[in-house]
Amino acid sequence: MTTPADYRRGVIQAIVAGFFLSSAGIGMRLMEQATPEHVTFYRALGLTFFALAVLVVKNPTRPWRPVIETGWIGLAAGIPFAFASLCVVFGLASTTVANVMFIVSLSPFFAALLGWLILKERVSVRTWIAITIAVCGVLIMVQGGLSAEGWVGVLWAFGMAFNYGLFMVLTRFGKDKDMFPVVFWSGVLLAAIITFFIDSFALPAQDVLLGLALGVFQIGLGGLLLVAASKHVPAAQIVFLAMLEPVLSPIWVWLGVGEVPTSQSLVGGAIILFAIGFFTLAGGAREDAAPKG
């Protein structure tokens, strides 16, 4: 049974997950020669190493026990997590960044719909309002960059939004188990799939280390926190709260390489922060909290 304290802890975990997930932009900006496919591969490799290390620390004598006990649901949830990362890479390669950012911001809507269909999780009016406000913030951030071109990339972006929502719903479905093996499976699957799209793995050491670091700190710690939050927080809320990512990403790039964010980015980011604060403080969180979950 989820207590109010458990729920609050899950909300914090989801928000902090957005903090770690936001490091992708600065990591990629600091690379010299890596293609998106290279970034995906080395990030997946770092994620796999990170997941294995966590499994060993948590279960020194039988690290594979959680993987076996999680069973089919662990693998089932790991597949959309891997495909979500893959879809972003091909989406960015086929359409504008603005198109991808906006469509990916629709992930909470997919999570809400799938959560309702699969888990029967209701979504309060306040939560819908907060999600809509956040999407409006993203729309302001990408203002002027949206384009009708690159429809294949748009489809890839929709694939990311759908798979991200599905990943959270399936992880939430197995909340009574230790679902961390989802992170392990996603790393293994993603590394295996993206291998077929890379001709050469030779890169400067800096690029390789940055890719591995993103696997550990960005998607590794971010994924760990998302999985932890799924035990006590509905799927749509987790995906929404993690939208701190597009707010912080341009700030890290600004601080790291001096790329000054546009006024639209700052205004849109402020609106997203307002939406998260509105949700957290105005009672929407308590309405959606499922004490029987």
XYZ file of C-alpha atoms in Angstrom:
293
model
C 0.000 0.000 0.000
C 1.292 3.427 -0.962
C 1.490 5.845 1.954
C 1.563 9.650 1.539
C 5.259 9.573 2.476
C 5.941 6.924 -0.185
C 4.103 8.994 -2.750
C 5.998 12.182 -1.905
C 9.287 10.318 -2.159
C 8.252 8.990 -5.579
C 7.403 12.490 -6.782
C 10.837 13.725 -5.719
C 12.501 10.749 -7.432
C 10.682 11.531 -10.705
C 11.717 15.198 -10.579
C 15.353 14.327 -9.818
C 15.239 11.812 -12.691
C 14.519 14.765 -14.994
C 17.639 16.449 -13.595
C 19.867 13.546 -14.651
C 18.090 13.024 -17.980
C 18.751 16.668 -18.884
C 22.513 16.074 -19.189
C 22.295 14.543 -22.686
C 22.585 17.873 -24.518
C 25.781 19.056 -22.851
C 27.344 15.601 -23.143
C 26.746 15.518 -26.893
C 27.939 19.117 -27.366
C 31.299 18.232 -25.809
C 31.900 15.357 -28.231
C 34.184 15.844 -31.218
C 33.381 13.191 -33.832
C 30.612 10.962 -32.466
C 27.522 10.484 -34.627
C 24.100 10.012 -32.996
C 24.502 6.282 -33.560
C 27.867 6.314 -31.753
C 26.345 8.240 -28.864
C 23.514 5.729 -28.618
C 25.866 2.734 -28.647
C 28.336 3.961 -26.045
C 25.552 5.343 -23.882
C 23.844 1.935 -24.016
C 27.158 0.263 -23.144
C 27.614 2.570 -20.151
C 24.029 1.897 -19.113
C 24.611 -1.861 -19.227
C 27.781 -1.610 -17.109
C 25.958 0.630 -14.639
C 23.011 -1.768 -14.387
C 25.326 -4.744 -13.841
C 27.190 -2.858 -11.099
C 23.930 -2.000 -9.321
C 22.746 -5.607 -9.550
C 26.020 -6.824 -8.027
C 25.904 -4.241 -5.211
C 22.274 -5.053 -4.384
C 22.762 -8.826 -4.657
C 26.458 -9.666 -4.123
C 25.996 -13.437 -4.106
C 23.238 -13.745 -6.714
C 23.219 -10.645 -8.942
C 21.020 -12.350 -11.548
C 18.275 -13.118 -9.044
C 16.251 -9.893 -9.648
C 16.479 -10.424 -13.423
C 15.032 -13.928 -13.074
C 12.418 -12.939 -10.505
C 11.206 -9.989 -12.553
C 10.525 -12.401 -15.383
C 8.768 -11.449 -18.583
C 7.574 -8.062 -17.360
C 11.169 -6.863 -16.893
C 12.056 -7.716 -20.482
C 8.709 -6.387 -21.757
C 9.304 -3.014 -20.078
C 12.942 -2.897 -21.208
C 12.015 -3.200 -24.892
C 10.068 0.112 -25.168
C 12.710 1.885 -23.051
C 15.349 0.788 -25.572
C 13.172 1.700 -28.559
C 12.397 5.128 -27.069
C 16.116 5.966 -27.138
C 16.452 4.537 -30.640
C 13.493 6.556 -31.945
C 15.014 9.806 -30.688
C 18.241 9.179 -32.602
C 16.505 8.508 -35.908
C 13.970 11.243 -35.274
C 16.679 13.870 -34.832
C 18.396 12.597 -37.968
C 15.212 12.964 -40.048
C 13.466 16.135 -38.879
C 14.059 19.310 -36.866
C 15.013 19.314 -33.198
C 11.954 21.482 -32.555
C 9.630 18.880 -34.070
C 11.178 16.134 -31.945
C 11.098 18.173 -28.725
C 7.457 19.117 -29.157
C 6.240 15.628 -30.026
C 8.264 14.032 -27.224
C 6.616 16.470 -24.811
C 3.364 14.646 -25.571
C 4.690 11.559 -23.748
C 2.578 12.232 -20.614
C -0.572 12.015 -22.747
C 0.481 8.589 -24.054
C 1.373 7.493 -20.514
C -1.996 8.699 -19.244
C -3.914 6.886 -21.993
C -1.947 3.659 -21.645
C -2.102 3.860 -17.854
C -5.866 4.132 -18.046
C -6.201 1.279 -20.569
C -3.742 -1.133 -18.935
C -3.668 -0.189 -15.253
C -7.022 1.591 -14.878
C -5.170 4.588 -13.371
C -7.325 7.680 -13.436
C -5.905 11.114 -14.159
C -7.327 14.110 -12.306
C -8.384 17.351 -13.966
C -5.534 19.193 -12.218
C -3.002 16.754 -13.682
C -4.417 17.208 -17.200
C -4.201 20.977 -16.743
C -0.595 20.778 -15.532
C 0.419 18.529 -18.450
C -1.246 20.876 -20.940
C 0.510 23.913 -19.447
C 3.862 22.106 -19.690
C 3.276 21.192 -23.347
C 2.455 24.858 -24.036
C 5.794 25.723 -22.421
C 7.603 23.347 -24.769
C 5.701 24.825 -27.714
C 6.990 28.278 -26.770
C 10.541 26.902 -26.438
C 10.481 25.537 -29.993
C 8.527 28.450 -31.457
C 9.575 29.115 -35.037
C 11.378 25.795 -35.335
C 8.390 23.570 -36.042
C 8.230 22.391 -39.624
C 6.055 20.273 -41.873
C 9.205 18.772 -43.357
C 10.698 15.455 -42.314
C 7.513 13.486 -41.714
C 9.525 10.282 -41.250
C 11.357 11.953 -38.361
C 8.022 13.054 -36.943
C 6.885 9.424 -36.956
C 10.085 8.432 -35.152
C 9.397 11.133 -32.547
C 5.859 9.836 -32.023
C 7.413 6.391 -31.617
C 9.613 7.765 -28.836
C 6.670 9.402 -27.052
C 4.593 6.219 -27.271
C 7.406 3.894 -26.185
C 8.394 6.149 -23.276
C 4.815 6.117 -22.020
C 4.573 2.342 -22.523
C 7.857 1.807 -20.659
C 6.539 3.688 -17.615
C 3.180 1.886 -17.675
C 4.768 -1.582 -17.917
C 7.266 -0.703 -15.193
C 4.371 0.499 -13.058
C 2.556 -2.788 -13.851
C 5.367 -4.696 -12.124
C 5.613 -2.314 -9.143
C 5.364 -5.199 -6.672
C 8.651 -6.593 -8.022
C 12.176 -5.200 -8.151
C 11.898 -3.644 -11.626
C 15.480 -2.388 -11.872
C 16.328 -5.191 -14.374
C 14.319 -3.091 -16.850
C 17.312 -0.757 -16.981
C 19.656 -3.686 -17.625
C 17.509 -5.118 -20.421
C 17.142 -1.740 -22.124
C 20.919 -1.234 -22.173
C 21.603 -4.693 -23.620
C 18.866 -4.457 -26.238
C 19.767 -0.932 -27.314
C 23.472 -1.746 -27.691
C 22.645 -4.854 -29.718
C 20.216 -3.076 -32.052
C 22.285 0.040 -32.752
C 25.357 -2.086 -33.571
C 23.837 -2.850 -36.971
C 23.835 0.865 -37.868
C 27.518 1.573 -37.115
C 30.329 0.947 -39.591
C 33.227 1.797 -37.272
C 33.430 2.109 -33.502
C 36.701 4.065 -33.580
C 36.313 7.418 -31.809
C 38.501 9.822 -29.812
C 38.842 8.685 -26.205
C 36.980 11.798 -25.036
C 33.914 10.873 -27.098
C 33.909 7.290 -25.841
C 34.235 8.369 -22.205
C 31.484 10.954 -22.581
C 29.199 8.374 -24.179
C 29.832 5.909 -21.354
C 29.315 8.686 -18.791
C 25.949 9.532 -20.322
C 24.992 5.884 -19.981
C 25.838 5.946 -16.281
C 24.715 9.393 -15.149
C 22.077 10.438 -17.660
C 20.044 7.394 -18.584
C 21.433 5.118 -15.838
C 20.689 7.176 -12.739
C 17.704 8.726 -14.496
C 16.281 5.301 -15.305
C 16.956 4.010 -11.802
C 14.967 6.907 -10.311
C 12.116 6.496 -12.802
C 11.842 2.819 -11.879
C 11.933 3.647 -8.167
C 9.201 6.281 -8.599
C 6.993 3.787 -10.454
C 6.361 1.876 -7.228
C 4.253 4.685 -5.780
C 3.436 7.247 -8.501
C 1.078 6.793 -11.494
C 2.770 6.524 -14.879
C 1.424 9.768 -16.365
C 2.643 11.750 -13.366
C 6.151 10.306 -13.562
C 6.553 11.188 -17.232
C 5.165 14.673 -16.572
C 7.381 15.381 -13.555
C 10.475 14.274 -15.497
C 9.758 17.133 -17.950
C 12.282 19.090 -15.927
C 14.645 17.693 -18.601
C 13.879 20.221 -21.405
C 14.084 23.057 -18.865
C 17.583 22.235 -17.641
C 19.126 20.946 -20.880
C 19.708 24.396 -22.470
C 20.991 25.729 -19.138
C 23.700 23.029 -18.934
C 24.694 23.775 -22.541
C 24.861 27.479 -21.692
C 27.044 26.883 -18.634
C 29.201 24.248 -20.339
C 29.889 25.641 -23.804
C 28.500 29.162 -23.662
C 25.531 28.536 -25.974
C 23.144 31.216 -24.714
C 19.513 30.017 -24.569
C 16.938 32.028 -26.467
C 14.352 34.130 -24.710
C 11.732 31.632 -25.896
C 13.644 28.826 -24.171
C 13.715 30.749 -20.906
C 10.037 31.704 -21.049
C 8.979 28.194 -22.060
C 11.153 26.673 -19.341
C 9.613 28.974 -16.738
C 6.141 27.844 -17.830
C 7.140 24.179 -17.485
C 8.496 24.860 -13.994
C 5.237 26.615 -13.143
C 3.289 23.569 -14.344
C 5.371 21.211 -12.183
C 4.988 23.526 -9.195
C 1.245 23.873 -9.831
C 0.863 20.099 -9.930
C 2.998 19.475 -6.847
C 1.573 22.213 -4.642
C -2.015 22.708 -5.818
C -3.398 19.312 -4.861
C -3.241 17.476 -8.179
C -0.674 15.119 -6.740
C -2.926 14.162 -3.840
C -5.893 13.628 -6.122
C -4.019 11.211 -8.356
C -2.239 9.424 -5.546
C -3.585 5.925 -5.385
C -3.498 4.821 -1.744
C -4.595 1.368 -2.795
C -1.639 1.156 -5.270
